[in-house]
Coordinates of C-alpha atoms and ligand atoms in Angstrom, one line a residue:
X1 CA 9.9 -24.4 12.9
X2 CA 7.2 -27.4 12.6
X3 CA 9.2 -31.0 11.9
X4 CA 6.2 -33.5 12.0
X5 CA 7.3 -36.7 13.7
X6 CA 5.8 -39.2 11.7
X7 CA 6.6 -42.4 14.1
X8 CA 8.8 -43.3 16.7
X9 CA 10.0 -46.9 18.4
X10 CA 12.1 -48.2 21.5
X11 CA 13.5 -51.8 21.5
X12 CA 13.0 -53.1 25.5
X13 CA 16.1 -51.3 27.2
X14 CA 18.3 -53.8 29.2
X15 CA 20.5 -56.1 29.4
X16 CA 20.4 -57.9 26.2
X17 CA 23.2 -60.4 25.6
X18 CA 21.1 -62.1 22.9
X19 CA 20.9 -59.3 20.5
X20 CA 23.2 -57.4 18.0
X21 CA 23.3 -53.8 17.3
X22 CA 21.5 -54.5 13.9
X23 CA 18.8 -56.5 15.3
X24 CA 17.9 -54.1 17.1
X25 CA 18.0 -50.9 15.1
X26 CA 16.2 -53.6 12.9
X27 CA 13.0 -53.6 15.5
X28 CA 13.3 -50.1 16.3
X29 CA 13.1 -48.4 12.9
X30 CA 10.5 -51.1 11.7
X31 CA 8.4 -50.0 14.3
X32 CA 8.6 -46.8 13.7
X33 CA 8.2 -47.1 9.6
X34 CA 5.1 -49.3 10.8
X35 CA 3.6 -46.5 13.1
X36 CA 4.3 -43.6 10.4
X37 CA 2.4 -45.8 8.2
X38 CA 6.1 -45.5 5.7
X39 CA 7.3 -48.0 3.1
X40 CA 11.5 -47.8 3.6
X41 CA 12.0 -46.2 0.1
X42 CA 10.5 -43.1 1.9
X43 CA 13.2 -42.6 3.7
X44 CA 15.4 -40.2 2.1
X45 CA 18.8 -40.2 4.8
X46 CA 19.8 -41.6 8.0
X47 CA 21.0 -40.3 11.1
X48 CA 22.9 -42.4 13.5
X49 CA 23.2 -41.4 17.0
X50 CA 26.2 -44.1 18.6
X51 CA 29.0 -43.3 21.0
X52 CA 30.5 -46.3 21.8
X53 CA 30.7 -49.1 18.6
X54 CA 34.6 -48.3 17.7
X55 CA 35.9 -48.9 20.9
X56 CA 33.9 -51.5 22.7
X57 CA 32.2 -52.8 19.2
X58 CA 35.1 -53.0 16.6
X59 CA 32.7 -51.5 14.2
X60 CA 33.0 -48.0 12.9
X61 CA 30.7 -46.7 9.2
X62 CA 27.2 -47.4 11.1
X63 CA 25.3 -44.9 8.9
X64 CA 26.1 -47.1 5.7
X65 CA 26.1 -50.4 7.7
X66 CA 22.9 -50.3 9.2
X67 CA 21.2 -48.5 5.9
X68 CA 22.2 -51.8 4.0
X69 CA 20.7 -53.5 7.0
X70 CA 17.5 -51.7 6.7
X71 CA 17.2 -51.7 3.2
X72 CA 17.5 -48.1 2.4
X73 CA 20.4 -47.2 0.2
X74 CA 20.4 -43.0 1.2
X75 CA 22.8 -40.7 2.6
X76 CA 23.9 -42.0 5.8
X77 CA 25.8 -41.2 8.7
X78 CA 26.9 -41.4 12.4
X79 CA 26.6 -38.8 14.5
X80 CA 29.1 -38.4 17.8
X81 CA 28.7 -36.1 20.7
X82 CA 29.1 -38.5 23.8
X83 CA 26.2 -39.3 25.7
X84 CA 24.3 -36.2 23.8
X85 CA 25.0 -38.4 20.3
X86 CA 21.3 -39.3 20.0
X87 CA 19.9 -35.9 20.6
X88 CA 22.3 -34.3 18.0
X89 CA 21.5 -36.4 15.3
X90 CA 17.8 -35.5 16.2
X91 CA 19.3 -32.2 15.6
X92 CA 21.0 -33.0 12.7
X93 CA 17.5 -34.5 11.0
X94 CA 16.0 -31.7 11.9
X95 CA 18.6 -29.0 10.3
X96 CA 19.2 -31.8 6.8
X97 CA 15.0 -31.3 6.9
X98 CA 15.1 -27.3 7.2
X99 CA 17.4 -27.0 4.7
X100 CA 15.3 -28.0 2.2
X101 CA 17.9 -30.9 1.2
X102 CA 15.8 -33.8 2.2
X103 CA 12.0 -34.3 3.4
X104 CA 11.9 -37.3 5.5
X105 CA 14.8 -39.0 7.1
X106 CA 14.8 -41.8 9.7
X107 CA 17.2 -41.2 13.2
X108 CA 18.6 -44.0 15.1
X109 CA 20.0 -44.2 18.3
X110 CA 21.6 -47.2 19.1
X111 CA 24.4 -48.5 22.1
X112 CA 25.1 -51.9 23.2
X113 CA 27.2 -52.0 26.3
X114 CA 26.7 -54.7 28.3
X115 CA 28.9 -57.3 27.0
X116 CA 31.7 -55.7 28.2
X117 CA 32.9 -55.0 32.0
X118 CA 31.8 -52.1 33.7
X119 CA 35.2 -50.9 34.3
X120 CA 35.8 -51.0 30.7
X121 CA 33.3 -49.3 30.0
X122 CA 33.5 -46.5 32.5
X123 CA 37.2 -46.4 31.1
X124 CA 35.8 -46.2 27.2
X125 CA 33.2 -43.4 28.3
X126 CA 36.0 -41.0 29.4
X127 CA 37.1 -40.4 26.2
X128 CA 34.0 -37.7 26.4
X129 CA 36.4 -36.0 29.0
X130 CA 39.7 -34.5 29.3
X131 CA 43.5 -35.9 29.7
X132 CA 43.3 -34.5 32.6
X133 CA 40.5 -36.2 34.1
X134 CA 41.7 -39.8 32.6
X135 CA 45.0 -39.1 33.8
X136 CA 43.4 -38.5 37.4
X137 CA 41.9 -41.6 36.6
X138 CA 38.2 -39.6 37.1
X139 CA 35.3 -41.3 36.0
X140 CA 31.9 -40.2 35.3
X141 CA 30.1 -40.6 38.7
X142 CA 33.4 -39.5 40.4
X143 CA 32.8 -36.5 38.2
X144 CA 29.3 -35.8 39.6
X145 CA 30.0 -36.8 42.5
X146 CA 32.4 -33.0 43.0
X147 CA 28.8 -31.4 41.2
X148 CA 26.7 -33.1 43.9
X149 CA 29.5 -31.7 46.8
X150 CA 29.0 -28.4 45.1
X151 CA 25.4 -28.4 45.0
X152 CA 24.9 -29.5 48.5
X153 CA 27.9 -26.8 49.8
X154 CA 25.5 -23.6 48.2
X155 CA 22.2 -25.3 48.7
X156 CA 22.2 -27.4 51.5
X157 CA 21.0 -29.9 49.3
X158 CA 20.8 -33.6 50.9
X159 CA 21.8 -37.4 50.5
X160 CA 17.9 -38.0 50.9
X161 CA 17.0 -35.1 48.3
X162 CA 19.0 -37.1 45.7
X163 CA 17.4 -40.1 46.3
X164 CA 14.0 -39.0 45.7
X165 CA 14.9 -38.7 42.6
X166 CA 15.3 -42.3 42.5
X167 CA 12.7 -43.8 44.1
X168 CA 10.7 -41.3 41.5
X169 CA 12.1 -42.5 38.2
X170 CA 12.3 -46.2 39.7
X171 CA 8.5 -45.7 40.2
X172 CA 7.7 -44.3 36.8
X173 CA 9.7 -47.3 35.5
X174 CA 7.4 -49.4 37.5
X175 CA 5.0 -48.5 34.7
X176 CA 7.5 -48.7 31.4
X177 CA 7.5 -52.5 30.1
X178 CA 10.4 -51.2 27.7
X179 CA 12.5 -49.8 31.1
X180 CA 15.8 -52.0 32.4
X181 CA 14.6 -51.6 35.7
X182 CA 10.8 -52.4 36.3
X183 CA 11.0 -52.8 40.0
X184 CA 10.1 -49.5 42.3
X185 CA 12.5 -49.1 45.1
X186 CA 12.5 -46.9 48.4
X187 CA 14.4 -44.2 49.9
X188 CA 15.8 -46.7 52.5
X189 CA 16.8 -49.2 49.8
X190 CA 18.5 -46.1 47.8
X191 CA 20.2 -45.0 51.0
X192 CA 21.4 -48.4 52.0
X193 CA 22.9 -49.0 48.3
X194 CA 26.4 -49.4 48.4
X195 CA 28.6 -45.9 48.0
X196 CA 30.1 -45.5 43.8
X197 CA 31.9 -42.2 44.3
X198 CA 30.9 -40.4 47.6
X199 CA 27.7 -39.2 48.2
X200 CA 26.6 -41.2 44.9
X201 CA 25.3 -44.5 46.0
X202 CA 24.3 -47.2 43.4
X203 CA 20.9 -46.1 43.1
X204 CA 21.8 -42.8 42.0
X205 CA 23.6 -43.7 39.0
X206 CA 22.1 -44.6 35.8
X207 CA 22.9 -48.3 35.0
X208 CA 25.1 -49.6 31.7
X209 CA 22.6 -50.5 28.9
X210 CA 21.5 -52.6 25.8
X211 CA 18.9 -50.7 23.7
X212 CA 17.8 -48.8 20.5
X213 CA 16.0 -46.2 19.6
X214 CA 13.9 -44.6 16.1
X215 CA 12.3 -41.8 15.2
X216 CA 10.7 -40.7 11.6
X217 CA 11.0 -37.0 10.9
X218 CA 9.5 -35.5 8.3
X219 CA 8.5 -32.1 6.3
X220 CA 5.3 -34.0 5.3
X221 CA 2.8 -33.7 7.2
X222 CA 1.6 -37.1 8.6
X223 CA 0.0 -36.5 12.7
X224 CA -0.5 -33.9 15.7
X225 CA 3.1 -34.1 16.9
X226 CA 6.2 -31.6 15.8
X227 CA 9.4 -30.4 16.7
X228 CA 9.2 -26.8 17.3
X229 CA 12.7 -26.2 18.9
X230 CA 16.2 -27.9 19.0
X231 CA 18.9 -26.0 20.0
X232 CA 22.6 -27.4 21.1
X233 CA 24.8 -25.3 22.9
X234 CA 28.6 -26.3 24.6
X235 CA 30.7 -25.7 27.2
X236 CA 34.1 -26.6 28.3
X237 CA 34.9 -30.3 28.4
X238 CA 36.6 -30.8 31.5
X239 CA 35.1 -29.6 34.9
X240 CA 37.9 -27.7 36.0
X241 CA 38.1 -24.9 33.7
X242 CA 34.1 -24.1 34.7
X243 CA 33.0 -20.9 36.7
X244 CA 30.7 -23.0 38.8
X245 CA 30.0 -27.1 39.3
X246 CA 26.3 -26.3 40.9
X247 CA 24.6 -26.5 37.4
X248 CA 25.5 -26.6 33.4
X249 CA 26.0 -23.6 31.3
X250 CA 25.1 -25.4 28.4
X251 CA 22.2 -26.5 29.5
X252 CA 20.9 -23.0 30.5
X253 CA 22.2 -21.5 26.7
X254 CA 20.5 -24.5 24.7
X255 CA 17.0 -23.8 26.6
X256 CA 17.2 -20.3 26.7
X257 CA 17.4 -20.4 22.5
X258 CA 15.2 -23.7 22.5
X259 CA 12.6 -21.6 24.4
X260 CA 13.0 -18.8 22.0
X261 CA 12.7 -20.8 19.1
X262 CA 9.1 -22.6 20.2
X263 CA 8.1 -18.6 21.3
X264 CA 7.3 -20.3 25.4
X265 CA 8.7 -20.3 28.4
X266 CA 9.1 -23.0 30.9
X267 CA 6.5 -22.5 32.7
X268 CA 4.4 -24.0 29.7
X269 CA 6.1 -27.2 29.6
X270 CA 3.8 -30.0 30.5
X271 CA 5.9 -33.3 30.4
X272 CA 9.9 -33.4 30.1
X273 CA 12.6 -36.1 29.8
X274 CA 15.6 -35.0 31.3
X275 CA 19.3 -36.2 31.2
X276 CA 19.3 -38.0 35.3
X277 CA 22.7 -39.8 34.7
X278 CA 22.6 -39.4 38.3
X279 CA 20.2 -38.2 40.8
X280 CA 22.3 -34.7 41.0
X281 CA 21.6 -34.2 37.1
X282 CA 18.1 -34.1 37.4
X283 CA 18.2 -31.7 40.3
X284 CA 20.7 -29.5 38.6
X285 CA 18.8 -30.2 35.3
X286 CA 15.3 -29.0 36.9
X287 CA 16.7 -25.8 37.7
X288 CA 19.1 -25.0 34.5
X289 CA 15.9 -25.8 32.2
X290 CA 14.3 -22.7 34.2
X291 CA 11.5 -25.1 35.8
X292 CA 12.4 -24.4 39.5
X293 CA 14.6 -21.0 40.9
X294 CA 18.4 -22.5 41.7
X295 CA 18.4 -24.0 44.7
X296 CA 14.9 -24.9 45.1
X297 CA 14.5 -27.9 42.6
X298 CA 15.5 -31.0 45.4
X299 CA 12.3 -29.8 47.5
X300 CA 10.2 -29.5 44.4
X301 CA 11.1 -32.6 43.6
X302 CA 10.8 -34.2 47.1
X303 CA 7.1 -32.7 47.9
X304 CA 5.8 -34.8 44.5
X305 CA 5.4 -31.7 42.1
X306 CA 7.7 -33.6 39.2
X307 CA 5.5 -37.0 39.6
X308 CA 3.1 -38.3 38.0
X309 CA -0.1 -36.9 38.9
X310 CA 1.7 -34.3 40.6
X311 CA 1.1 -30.6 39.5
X312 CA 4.5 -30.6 36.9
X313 CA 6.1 -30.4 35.1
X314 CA 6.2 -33.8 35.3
X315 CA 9.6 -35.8 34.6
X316 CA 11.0 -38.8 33.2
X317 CA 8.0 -40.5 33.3
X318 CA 10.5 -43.2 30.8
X319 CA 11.9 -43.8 34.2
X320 CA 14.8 -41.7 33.0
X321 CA 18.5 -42.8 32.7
X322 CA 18.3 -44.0 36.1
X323 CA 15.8 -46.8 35.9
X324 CA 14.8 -47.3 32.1
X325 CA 18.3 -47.2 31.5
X326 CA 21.2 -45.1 29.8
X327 CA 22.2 -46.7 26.5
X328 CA 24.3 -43.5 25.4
X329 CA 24.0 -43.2 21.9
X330 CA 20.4 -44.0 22.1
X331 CA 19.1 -41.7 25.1
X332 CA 18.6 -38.8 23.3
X333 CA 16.5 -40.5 20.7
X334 CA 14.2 -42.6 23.4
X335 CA 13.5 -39.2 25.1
X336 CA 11.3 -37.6 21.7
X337 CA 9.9 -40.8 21.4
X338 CA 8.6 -41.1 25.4
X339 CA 7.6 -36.9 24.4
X340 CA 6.0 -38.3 21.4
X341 CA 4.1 -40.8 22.8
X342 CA 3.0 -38.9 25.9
X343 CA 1.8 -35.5 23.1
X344 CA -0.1 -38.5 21.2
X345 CA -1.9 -39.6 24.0
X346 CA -0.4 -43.1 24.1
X347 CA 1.6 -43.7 27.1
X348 CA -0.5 -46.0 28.7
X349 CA -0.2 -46.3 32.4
X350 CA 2.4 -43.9 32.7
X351 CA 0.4 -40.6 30.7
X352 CA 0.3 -37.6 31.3
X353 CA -3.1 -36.4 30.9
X354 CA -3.3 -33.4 28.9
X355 CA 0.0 -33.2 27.8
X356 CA 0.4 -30.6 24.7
X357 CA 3.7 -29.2 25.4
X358 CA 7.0 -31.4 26.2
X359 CA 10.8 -30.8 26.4
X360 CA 13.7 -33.3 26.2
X361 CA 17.0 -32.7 27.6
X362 CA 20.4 -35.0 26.3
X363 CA 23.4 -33.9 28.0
X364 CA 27.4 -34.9 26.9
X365 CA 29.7 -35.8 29.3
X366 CA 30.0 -33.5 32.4
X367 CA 27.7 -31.0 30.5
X368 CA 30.0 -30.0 27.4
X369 CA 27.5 -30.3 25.2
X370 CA 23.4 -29.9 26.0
X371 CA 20.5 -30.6 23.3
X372 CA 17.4 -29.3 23.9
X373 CA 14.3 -29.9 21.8
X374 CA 10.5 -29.0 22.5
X375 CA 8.1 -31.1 21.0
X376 CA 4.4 -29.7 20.9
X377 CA 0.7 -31.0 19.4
X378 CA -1.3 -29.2 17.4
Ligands
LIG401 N1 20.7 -48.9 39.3 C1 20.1 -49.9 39.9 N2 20.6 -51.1 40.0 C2 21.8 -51.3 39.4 C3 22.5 -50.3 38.7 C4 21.9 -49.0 38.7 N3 22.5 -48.0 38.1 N4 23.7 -50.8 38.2 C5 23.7 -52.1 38.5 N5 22.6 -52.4 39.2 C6 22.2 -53.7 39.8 C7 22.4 -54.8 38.8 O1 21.2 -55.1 38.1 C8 22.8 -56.0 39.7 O2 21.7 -56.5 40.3 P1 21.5 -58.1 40.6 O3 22.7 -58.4 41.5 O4 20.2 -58.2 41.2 O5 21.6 -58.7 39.2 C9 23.6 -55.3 40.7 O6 23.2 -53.9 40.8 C10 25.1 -55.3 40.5 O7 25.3 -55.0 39.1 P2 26.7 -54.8 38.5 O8 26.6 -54.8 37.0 O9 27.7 -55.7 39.1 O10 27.0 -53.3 38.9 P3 28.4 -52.6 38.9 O11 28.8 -52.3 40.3 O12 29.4 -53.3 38.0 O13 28.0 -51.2 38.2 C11 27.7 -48.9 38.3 C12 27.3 -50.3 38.8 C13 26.8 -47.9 39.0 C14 29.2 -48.6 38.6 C15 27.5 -48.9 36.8 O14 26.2 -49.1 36.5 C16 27.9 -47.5 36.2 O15 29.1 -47.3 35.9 N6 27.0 -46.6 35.9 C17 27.3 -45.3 35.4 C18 27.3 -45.3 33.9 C19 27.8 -44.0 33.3 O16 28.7 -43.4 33.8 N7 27.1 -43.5 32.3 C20 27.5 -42.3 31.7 C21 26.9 -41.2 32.4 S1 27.5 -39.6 32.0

């Protein structure tokens, strides 16, 4: 498989009571369109990655609302799957390209969150769980927050482990303009943070977010940059039906096939953006994705191998959920385009030098469903 990416765009991820969902899909796919060098008329169908616009929004039917927006009367559509909605509709372009149906088509990830309260939106982002879990009146940290106990049972794995993860990601956001949270912090501060679900402290949690995402894919060829892999695998959507809460099954079945597919292992990966919707997720994450052996990710990631100009693979240099922010529907989406800019060489302070080979890594709810695409320059 060889899907060129033809240009890709991020609005500024934040807190952006200012802007609307069309404004800024509006900035996003212009930019991209700009970068790809594309008139709109190119553009032969639209992919919308959302999770969130029905119930905190009002507004269902984005694919046609935002193609009348952008000018591009095509096929158009949302696609759904929690906070993995962005990377399948990366997966959908990818499978309308392959098919032979259409040759360019233009994916959006978009999610405005902000303008509502937090505990509305933690309630509105358990409907990617079980009735179960609501009913328990679970929410998402609480959720990792059992995955973190596990991990740390079996692995000995520490409050301090998880918040190097942190200060990492806060650090590598230091150097993202387009990030929510430019600031770094240190392990102290991440310790000190006040307690969201036991051991997950406010600075392990990704943060509610404004933001949008685009990216141009396309048969023809147009740069260096291509999809090689995408692969989405699932797993059950509630925690308690699951073998074993140290890691996500899905995660290890997507790569496994994605890593098939692009004809590499893991050990080839250069760069990676992986799904840290808390500091657990990347350790679990490092170690599903094959990069570490199980249990031996958290002092990987501690002794400075994951950041930048450590010896890699290196991760989230975005900053990751954690600190350039987590709006869901466009997550999966920012992550190729971080990939894309760090294969083309443009990443600015934050680069990767070298970088031929990346990975991205979009996970839905507690790890139901897991996208995996690797991204490589000619
Ligand atoms: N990391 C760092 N700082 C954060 C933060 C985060 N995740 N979340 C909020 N902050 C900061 C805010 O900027 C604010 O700083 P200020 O006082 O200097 O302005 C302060 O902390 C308080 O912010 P507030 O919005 O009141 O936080 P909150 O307590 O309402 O919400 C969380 C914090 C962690 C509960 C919320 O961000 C959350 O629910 N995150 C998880 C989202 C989620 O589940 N996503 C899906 C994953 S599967």
């Amino acid at each position: 498989m060889k899907i060129n990416i033809a240009g890709a765009a991020t609005t500024k991820f934040g807190e952006l009571w200012r802007r609307s969902p069309r404004d800024l899909i509006k900035e996003a796919a212009n930019n991209a369109l700009d970068q790809a060098k594309m008139k709109p008329f190119a553009v032969e169908a639209v992919f919308v990655g959302n999770m969130l616009s029905s119930s905190l929004g009002n507004q269902d039917h984005l694919g046609a609302f935002f193609a009348e927006e952008l000018g591009m009367p095509v096929a158009a559509m949302k696609i759904e799957g929690a906070c993995a909605s962005g990377g399948l509709a990366v997966h959908s372009a990818v499978m309308a390209i392959q098919s032979g149906l259409y040759e360019t088509v233009l994916v959006l990830g978009v999610e405005k969150m902000t303008d509502h309260k937090p505990e509305e939106v933690a309630q509105m982002l358990m409907g990617a769980g079980t009735d179960a879990e609501r009913e328990a009146g679970a929410t998402f940290p609480g959720l990792y927050a059992i995955m973190a106990r596990c991990h740390m049972q079996k692995y000995g794995t520490t409050e301090e482990d998880m918040a190097q993860v942190a200060v990492k990601n806060h650090y590598h956001a230091s150097l993202n303009s387009h990030a929510q949270f430019v600031f770094p912090v240190t392990l102290e501060k991440v310790m000190k943070s006040p307690k969201v679900a036991d051991p997950l402290k406010l600075l392990d949690c990704s943060p509610i977010t404004d933001g949008a995402a685009a990216v141009i894919l396309t048969k023809i060829k147009n740069n260096e940059v291509n999809i090689i892999a995408s692969a989405v695998a699932t797993d059950t959507l509630g925690l308690s039906e699951r073998e074993d809460l140290t890691g996500l099954k899905a995660v290890r079945v997507a790569s496994q096939k994605a890593y098939q597919m692009a004809g590499i292992s893991p050990k080839e990966i250069d760069v990676a953006e992986v799904h840290d919707c808390f500091t657990i997720a990347e350790i679990m994450a490092m170690e599903d994705l094959g990069f570490f052996e199980k249990g031996k990710a958290a002092r990987a990631i501690t002794s400075g191998k994951t950041k930048l100009g450590g010896s890699g693979p290196i991760i989230n240099t975005s900053g990751g959920l954690k600190a350039c922010g987590h709006p869901v529907g466009a997550t999966g989406v920012k992550q190729i385009v971080e990939i894309y800019n760090q294969l083309k060489g443009i990443a600015g302070r934050k680069q990767v030098e070298g970088a031929k080979i990346g990975l991205t890594h979009n996970v839905g709810g507690s790890g139901a469903t897991a996208v995996v695409h690797i991204l490589k320059k000619d």
